[in-house]
PDB file of C-alpha atoms in Angstrom:
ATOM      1  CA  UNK A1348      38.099 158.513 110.395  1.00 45.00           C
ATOM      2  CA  UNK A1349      41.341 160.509 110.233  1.00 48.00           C
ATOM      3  CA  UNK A1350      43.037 159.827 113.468  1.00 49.00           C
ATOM      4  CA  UNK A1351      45.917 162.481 112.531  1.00 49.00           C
ATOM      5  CA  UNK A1352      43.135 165.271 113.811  1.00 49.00           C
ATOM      6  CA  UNK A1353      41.898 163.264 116.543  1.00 60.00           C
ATOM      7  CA  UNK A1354      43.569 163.423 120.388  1.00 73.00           C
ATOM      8  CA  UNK A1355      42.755 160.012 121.729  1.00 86.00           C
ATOM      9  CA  UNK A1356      42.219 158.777 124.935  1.00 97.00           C
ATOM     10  CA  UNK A1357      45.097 156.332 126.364  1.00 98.00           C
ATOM     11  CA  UNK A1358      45.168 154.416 129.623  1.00 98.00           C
ATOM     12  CA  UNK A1359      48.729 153.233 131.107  1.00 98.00           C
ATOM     13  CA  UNK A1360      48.917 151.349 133.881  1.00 98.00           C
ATOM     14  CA  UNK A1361      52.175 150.989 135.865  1.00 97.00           C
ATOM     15  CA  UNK A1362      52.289 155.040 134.927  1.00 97.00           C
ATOM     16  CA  UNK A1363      54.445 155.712 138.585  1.00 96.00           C
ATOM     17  CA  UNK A1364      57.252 153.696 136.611  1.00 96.00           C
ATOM     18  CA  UNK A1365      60.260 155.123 134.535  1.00 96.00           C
ATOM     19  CA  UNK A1366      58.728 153.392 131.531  1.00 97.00           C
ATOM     20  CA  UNK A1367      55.567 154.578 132.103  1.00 98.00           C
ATOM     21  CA  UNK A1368      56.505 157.488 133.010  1.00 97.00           C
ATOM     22  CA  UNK A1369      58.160 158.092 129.378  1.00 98.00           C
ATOM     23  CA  UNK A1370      55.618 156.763 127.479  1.00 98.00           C
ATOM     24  CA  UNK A1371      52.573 158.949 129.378  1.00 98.00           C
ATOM     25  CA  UNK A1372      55.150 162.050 128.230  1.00 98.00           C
ATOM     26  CA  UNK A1373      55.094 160.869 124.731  1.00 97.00           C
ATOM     27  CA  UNK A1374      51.231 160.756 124.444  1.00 97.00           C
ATOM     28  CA  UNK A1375      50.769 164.337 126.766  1.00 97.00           C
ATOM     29  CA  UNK A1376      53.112 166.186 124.733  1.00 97.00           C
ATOM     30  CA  UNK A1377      51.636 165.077 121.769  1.00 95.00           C
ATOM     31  CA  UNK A1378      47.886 166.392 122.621  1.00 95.00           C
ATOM     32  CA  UNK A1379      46.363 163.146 123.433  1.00 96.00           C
ATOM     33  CA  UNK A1380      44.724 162.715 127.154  1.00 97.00           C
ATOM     34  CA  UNK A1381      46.045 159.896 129.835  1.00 98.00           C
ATOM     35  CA  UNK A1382      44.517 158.021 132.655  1.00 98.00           C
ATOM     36  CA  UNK A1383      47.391 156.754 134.720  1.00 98.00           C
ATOM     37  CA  UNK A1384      46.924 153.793 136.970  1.00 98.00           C
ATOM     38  CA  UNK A1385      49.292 152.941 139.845  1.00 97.00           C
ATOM     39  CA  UNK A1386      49.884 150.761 142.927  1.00 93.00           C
ATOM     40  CA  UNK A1387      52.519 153.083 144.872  1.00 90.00           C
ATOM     41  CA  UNK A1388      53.048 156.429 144.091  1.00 92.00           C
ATOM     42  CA  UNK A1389      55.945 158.315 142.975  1.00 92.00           C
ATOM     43  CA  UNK A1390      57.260 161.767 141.808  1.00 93.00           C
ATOM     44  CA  UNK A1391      56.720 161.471 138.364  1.00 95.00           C
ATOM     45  CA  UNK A1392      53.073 161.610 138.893  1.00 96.00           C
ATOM     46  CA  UNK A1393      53.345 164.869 140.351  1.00 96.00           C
ATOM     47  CA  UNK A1394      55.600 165.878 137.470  1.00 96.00           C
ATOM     48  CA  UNK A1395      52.973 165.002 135.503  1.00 97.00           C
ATOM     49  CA  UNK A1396      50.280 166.596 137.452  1.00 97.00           C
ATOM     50  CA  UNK A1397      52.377 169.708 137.398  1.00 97.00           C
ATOM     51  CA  UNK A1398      53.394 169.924 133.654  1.00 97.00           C
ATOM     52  CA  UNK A1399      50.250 168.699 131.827  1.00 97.00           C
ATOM     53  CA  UNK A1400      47.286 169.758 134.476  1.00 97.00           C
ATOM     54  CA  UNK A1401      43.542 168.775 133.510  1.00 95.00           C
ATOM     55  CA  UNK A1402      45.129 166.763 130.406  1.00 97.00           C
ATOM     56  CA  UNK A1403      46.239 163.821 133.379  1.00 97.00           C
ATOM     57  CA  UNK A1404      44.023 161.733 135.733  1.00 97.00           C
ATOM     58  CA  UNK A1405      45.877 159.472 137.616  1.00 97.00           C
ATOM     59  CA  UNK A1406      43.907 156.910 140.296  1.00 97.00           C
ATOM     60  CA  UNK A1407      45.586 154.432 142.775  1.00 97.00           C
ATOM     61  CA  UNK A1408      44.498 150.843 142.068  1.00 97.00           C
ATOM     62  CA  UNK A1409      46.105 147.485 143.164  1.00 96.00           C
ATOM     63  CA  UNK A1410      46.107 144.978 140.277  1.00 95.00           C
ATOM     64  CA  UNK A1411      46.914 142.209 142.544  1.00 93.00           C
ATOM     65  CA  UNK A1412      42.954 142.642 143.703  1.00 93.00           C
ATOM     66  CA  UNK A1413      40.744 141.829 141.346  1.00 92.00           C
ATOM     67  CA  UNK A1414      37.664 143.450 143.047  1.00 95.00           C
ATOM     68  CA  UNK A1415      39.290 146.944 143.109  1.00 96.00           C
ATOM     69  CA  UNK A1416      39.737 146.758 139.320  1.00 97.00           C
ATOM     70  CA  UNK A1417      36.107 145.879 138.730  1.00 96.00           C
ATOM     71  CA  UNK A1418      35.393 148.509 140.888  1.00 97.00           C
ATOM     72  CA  UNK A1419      37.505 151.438 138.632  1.00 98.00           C
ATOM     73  CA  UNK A1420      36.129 149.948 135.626  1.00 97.00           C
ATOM     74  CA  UNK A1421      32.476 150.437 136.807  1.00 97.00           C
ATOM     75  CA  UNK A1422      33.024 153.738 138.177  1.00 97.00           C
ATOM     76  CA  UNK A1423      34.964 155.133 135.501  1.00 97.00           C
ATOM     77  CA  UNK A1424      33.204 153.898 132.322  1.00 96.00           C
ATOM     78  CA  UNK A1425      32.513 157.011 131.299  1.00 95.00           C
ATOM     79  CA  UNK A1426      35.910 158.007 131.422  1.00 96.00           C
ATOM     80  CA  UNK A1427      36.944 154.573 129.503  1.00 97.00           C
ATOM     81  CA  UNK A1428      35.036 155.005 127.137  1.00 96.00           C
ATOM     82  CA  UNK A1429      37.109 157.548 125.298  1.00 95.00           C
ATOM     83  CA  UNK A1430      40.458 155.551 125.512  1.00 98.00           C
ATOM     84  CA  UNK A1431      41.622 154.537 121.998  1.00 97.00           C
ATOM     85  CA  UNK A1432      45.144 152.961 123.682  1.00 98.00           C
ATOM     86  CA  UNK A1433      45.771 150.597 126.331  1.00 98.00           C
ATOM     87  CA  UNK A1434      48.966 150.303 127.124  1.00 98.00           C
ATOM     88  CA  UNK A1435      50.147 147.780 130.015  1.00 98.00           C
ATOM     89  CA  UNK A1436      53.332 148.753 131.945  1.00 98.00           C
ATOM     90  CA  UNK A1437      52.233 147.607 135.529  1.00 95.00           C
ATOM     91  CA  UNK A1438      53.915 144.515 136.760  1.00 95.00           C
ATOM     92  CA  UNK A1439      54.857 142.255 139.992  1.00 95.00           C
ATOM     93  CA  UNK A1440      58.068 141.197 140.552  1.00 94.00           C
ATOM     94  CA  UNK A1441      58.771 139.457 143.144  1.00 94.00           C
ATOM     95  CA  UNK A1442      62.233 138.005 143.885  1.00 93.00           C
ATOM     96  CA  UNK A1443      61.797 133.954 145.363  1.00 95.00           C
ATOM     97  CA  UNK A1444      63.676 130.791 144.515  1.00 95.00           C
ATOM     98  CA  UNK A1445      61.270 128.582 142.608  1.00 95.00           C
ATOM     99  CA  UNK A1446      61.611 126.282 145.541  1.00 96.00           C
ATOM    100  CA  UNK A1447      59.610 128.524 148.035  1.00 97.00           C
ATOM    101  CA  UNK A1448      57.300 129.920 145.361  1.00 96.00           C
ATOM    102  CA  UNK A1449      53.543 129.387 147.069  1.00 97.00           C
ATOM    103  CA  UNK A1450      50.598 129.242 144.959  1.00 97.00           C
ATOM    104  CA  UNK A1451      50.140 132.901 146.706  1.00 96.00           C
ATOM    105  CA  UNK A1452      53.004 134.165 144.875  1.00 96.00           C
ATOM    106  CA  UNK A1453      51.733 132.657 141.630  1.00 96.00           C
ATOM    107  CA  UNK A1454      48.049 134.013 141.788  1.00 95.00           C
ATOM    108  CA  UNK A1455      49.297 137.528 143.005  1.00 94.00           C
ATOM    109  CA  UNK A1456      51.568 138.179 140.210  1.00 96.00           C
ATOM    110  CA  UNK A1457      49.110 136.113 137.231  1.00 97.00           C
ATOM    111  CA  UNK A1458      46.014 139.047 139.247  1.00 95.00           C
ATOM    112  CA  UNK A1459      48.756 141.944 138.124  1.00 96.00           C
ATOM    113  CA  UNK A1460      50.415 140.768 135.840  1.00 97.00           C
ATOM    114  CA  UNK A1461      47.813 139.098 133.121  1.00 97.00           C
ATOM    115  CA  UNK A1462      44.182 138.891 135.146  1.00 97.00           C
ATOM    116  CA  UNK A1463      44.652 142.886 135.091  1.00 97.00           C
ATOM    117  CA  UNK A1464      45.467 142.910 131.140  1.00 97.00           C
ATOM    118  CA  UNK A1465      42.822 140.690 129.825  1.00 97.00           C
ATOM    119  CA  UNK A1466      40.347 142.529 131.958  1.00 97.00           C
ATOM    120  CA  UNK A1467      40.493 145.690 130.537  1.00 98.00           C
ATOM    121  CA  UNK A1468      41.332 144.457 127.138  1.00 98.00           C
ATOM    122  CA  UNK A1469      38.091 142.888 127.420  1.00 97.00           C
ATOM    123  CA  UNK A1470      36.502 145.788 128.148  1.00 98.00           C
ATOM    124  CA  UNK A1471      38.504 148.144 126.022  1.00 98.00           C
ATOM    125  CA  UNK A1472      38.040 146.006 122.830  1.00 98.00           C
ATOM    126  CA  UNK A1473      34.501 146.580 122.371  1.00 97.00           C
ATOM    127  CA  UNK A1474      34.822 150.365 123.060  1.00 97.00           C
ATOM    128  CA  UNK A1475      37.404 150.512 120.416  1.00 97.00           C
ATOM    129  CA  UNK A1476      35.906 148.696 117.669  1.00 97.00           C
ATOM    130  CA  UNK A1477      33.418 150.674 118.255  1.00 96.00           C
ATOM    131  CA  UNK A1478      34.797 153.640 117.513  1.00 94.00           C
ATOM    132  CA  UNK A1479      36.841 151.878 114.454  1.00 95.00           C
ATOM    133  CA  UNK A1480      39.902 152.162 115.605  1.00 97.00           C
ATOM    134  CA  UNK A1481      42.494 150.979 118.307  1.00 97.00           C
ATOM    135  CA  UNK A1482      45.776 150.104 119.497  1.00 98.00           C
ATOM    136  CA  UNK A1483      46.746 147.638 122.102  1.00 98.00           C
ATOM    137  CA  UNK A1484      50.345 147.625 123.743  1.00 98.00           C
ATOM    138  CA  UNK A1485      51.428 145.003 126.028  1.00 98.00           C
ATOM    139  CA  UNK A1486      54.314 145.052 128.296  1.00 98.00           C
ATOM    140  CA  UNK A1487      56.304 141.852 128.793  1.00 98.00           C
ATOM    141  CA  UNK A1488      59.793 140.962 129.206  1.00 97.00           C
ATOM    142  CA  UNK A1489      63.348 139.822 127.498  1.00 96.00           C
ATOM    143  CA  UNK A1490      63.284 137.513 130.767  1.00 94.00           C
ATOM    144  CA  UNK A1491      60.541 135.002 129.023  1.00 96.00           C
ATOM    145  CA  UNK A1492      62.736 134.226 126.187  1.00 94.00           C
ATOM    146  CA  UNK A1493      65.740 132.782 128.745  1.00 91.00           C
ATOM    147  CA  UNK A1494      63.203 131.492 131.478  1.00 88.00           C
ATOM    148  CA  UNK A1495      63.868 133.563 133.429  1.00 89.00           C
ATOM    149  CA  UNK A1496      66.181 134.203 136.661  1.00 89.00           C
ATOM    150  CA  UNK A1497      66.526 131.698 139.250  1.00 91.00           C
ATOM    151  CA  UNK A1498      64.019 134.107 141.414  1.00 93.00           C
ATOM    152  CA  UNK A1499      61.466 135.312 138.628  1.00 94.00           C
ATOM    153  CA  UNK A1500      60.347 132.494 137.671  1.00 95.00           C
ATOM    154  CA  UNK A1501      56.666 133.300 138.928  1.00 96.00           C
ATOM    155  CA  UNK A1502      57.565 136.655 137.205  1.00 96.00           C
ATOM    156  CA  UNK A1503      58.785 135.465 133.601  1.00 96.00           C
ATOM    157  CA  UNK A1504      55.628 132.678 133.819  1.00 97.00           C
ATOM    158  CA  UNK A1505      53.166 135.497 134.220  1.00 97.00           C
ATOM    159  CA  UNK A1506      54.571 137.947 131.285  1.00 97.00           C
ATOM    160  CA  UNK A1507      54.777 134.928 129.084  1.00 97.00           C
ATOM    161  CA  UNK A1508      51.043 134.659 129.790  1.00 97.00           C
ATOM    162  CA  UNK A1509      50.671 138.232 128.451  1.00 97.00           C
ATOM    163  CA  UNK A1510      51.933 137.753 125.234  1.00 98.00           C
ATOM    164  CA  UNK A1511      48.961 135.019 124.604  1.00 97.00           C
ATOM    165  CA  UNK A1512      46.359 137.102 122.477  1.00 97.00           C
ATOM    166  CA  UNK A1513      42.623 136.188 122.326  1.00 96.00           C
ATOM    167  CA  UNK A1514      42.059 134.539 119.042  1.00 96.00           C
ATOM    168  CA  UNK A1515      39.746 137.327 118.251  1.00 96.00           C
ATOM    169  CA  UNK A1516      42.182 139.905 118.006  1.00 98.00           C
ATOM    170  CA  UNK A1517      42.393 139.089 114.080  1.00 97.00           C
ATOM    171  CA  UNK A1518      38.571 140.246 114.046  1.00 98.00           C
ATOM    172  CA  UNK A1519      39.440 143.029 115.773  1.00 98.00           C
ATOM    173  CA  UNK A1520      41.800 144.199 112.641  1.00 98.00           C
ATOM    174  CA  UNK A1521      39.022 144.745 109.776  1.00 97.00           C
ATOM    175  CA  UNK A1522      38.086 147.592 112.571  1.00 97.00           C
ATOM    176  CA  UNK A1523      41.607 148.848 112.633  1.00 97.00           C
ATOM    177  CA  UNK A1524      42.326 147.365 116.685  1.00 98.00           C
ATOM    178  CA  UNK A1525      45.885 146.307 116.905  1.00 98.00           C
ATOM    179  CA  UNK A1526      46.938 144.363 119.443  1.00 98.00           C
ATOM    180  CA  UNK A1527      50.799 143.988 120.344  1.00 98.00           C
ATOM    181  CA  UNK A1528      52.977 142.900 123.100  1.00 98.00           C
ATOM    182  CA  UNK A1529      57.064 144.329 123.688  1.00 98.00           C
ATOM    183  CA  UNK A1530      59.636 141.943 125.569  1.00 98.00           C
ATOM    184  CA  UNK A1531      61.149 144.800 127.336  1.00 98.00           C
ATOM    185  CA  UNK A1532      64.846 144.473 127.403  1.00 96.00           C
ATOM    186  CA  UNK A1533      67.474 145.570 130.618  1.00 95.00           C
ATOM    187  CA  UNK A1534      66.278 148.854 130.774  1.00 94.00           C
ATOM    188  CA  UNK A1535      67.843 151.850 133.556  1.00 90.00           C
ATOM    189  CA  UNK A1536      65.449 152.185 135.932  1.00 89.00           C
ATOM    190  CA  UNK A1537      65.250 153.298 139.625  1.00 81.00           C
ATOM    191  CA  UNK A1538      65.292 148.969 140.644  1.00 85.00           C
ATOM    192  CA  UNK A1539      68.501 148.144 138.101  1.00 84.00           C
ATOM    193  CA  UNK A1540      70.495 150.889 139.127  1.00 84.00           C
ATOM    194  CA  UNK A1541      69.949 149.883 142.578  1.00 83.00           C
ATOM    195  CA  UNK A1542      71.659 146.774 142.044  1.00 79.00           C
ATOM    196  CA  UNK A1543      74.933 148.850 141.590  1.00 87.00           C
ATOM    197  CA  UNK A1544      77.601 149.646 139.307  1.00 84.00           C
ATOM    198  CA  UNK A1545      79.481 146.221 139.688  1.00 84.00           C
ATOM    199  CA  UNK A1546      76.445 143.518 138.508  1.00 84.00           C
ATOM    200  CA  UNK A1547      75.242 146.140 136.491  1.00 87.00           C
ATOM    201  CA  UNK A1548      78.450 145.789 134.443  1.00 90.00           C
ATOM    202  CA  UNK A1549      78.592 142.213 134.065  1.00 90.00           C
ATOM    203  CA  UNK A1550      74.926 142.253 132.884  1.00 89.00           C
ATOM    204  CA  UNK A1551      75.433 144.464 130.431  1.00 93.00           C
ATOM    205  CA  UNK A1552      78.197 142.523 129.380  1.00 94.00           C
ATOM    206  CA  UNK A1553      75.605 139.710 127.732  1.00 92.00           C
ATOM    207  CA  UNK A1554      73.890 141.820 125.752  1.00 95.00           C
ATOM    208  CA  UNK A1555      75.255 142.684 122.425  1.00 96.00           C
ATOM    209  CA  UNK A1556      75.009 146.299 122.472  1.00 95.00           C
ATOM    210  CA  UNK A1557      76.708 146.263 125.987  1.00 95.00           C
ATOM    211  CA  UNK A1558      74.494 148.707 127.686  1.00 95.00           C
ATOM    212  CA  UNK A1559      71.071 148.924 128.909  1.00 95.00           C
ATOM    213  CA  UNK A1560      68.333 150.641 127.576  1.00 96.00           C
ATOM    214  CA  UNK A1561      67.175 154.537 128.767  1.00 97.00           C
ATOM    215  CA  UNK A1562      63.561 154.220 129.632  1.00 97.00           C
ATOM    216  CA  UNK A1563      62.602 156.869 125.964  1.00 97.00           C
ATOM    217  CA  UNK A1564      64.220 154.500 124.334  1.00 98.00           C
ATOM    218  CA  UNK A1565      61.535 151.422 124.759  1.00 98.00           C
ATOM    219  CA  UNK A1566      59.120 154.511 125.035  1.00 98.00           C
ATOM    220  CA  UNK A1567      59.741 155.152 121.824  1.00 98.00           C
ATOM    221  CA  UNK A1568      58.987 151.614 120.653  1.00 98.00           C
ATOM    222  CA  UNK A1569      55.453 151.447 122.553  1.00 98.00           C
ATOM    223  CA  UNK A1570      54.299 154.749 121.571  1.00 98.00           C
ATOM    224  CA  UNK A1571      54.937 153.709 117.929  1.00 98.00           C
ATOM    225  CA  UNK A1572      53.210 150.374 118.777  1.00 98.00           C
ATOM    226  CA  UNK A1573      50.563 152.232 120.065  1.00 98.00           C
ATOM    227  CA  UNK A1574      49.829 155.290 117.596  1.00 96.00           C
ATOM    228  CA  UNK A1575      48.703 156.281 114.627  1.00 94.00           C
ATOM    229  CA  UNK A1576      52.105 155.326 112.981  1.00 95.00           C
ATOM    230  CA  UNK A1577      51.364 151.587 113.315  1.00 97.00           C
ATOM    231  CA  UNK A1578      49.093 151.398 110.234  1.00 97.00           C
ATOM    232  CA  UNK A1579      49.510 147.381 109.827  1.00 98.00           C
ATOM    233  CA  UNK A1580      51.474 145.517 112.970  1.00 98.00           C
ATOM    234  CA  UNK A1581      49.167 143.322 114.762  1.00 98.00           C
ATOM    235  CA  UNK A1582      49.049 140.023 116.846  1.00 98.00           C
ATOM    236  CA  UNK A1583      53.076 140.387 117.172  1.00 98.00           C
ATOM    237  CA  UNK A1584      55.386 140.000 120.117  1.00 98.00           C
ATOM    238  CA  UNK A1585      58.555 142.510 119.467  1.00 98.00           C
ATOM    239  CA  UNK A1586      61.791 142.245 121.299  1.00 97.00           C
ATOM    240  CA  UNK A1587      63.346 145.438 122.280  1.00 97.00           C
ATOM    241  CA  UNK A1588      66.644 144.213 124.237  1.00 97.00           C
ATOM    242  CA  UNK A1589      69.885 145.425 122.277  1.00 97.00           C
ATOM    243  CA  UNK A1590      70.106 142.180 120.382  1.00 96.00           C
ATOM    244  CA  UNK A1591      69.562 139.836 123.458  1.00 94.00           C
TER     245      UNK A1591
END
């Protein structure tokens, strides 16, 4: 199947973020149609809307509840059934000292965070092997290979979770389904620069390239991942964190 003349479905969840919002540009402007999931809504899904019309489908659905993604799933198989890319952007982040964590806070962001990901890489596995070919792209963060902050622990715990592939996935290969996760470095985003000019400084004093990353930038790394320029990367977690 030559996948160069082929516009293939992709699903991004967490598409209301800067990331997402990046990497849902990369796939529009290159011909291929996106289902965008998100919890709260933001402009960039009605730049989106605006710029790239029918080509966009966007639906509101909280990861944190497990019921309402069983619920998209079986009302949108149709739908699903044409996505050749899955990539997972959507995350919880809650900020609490690991000394008040409850097991609430631990189940809420494992239901985003992972429960949401295996899920519809379930799902999505058979429908791409199916049609012989696939890519899987996996957000996590540079935060698992420190342990985290002394509030993300429930956070870091969760995306480290992510990165643990199904042993199938090297099945998956002989039918060309790749399966991938990122460790997302400091990136500039509407929550970083938030935290103001002063701690942004000193963070970006630890890493190496002493800055943080634009949100193209680890676009540009997922929408390789996830494309038909990743002819042989599979079962691999890839750091993209300026040498952190």
């Amino acid at each position: 199947m030559n996948r160069n003349k082929i516009n293939y479905g992709v699903l991004v969840t967490g598409a209301n973020s800067d990331i997402g919002f990046e990497v849902c540009k990369k796939y529009l402007d290159s011909g291929h149609e996106v289902i965008g999931l998100y919890h709260k809504y933001s402009n960039y899904l009605d730049e989106l809307i605006l710029k790239y019309g029918e080509n966009i489908k966007i639906y509101s659905v909280n990861l944190s509840h497990s019921d309402q993604l069983s619920e998209f799933i079986s009302n949108h198989k149709s739908s699903l059934s044409k996505v050749n890319v899955f990539i997972h952007l959507a995350a919880m982040r809650k900020c609490v000292e690991y000394d008040n964590l409850t097991a609430k806070d631990l189940i809420d962001h494992f239901a985003t965070n992972v429960v949401s990901s295996v899920m519809l890489t379930q799902f999505l596995s058979r429908v791409m092997r199916n049609n012989s070919w696939g890519r899987f792209v996996i957000g996590s963060s540079i935060g698992v290979k420190f342990g985290g902050s002394p509030v993300t622990y429930a956070y870091s715990l969760s995306k480290h979770a992510s990165e643990f592939f199904p042993n199938s996935y090297r099945e998956w290969a002989k039918d060309n389904v790749f399966i991938n996760a990122i460790r997302i470095g400091v990136t500039n985003t509407a929550p970083v620069k938030a935290l103001g000019k002063k701690k942004n400084k000193s963070r970006a004093d630890l890493i190496p390239m002493k800055r943080f990353a634009d949100p193209d930038e680890i676009a540009n790394e997922i929408y390789h991942l996830g494309s038909i320029n990743n002819t042989f990367i599979t079962g691999q977690v890839i750091t993209v964190a300026g040498g952190e």
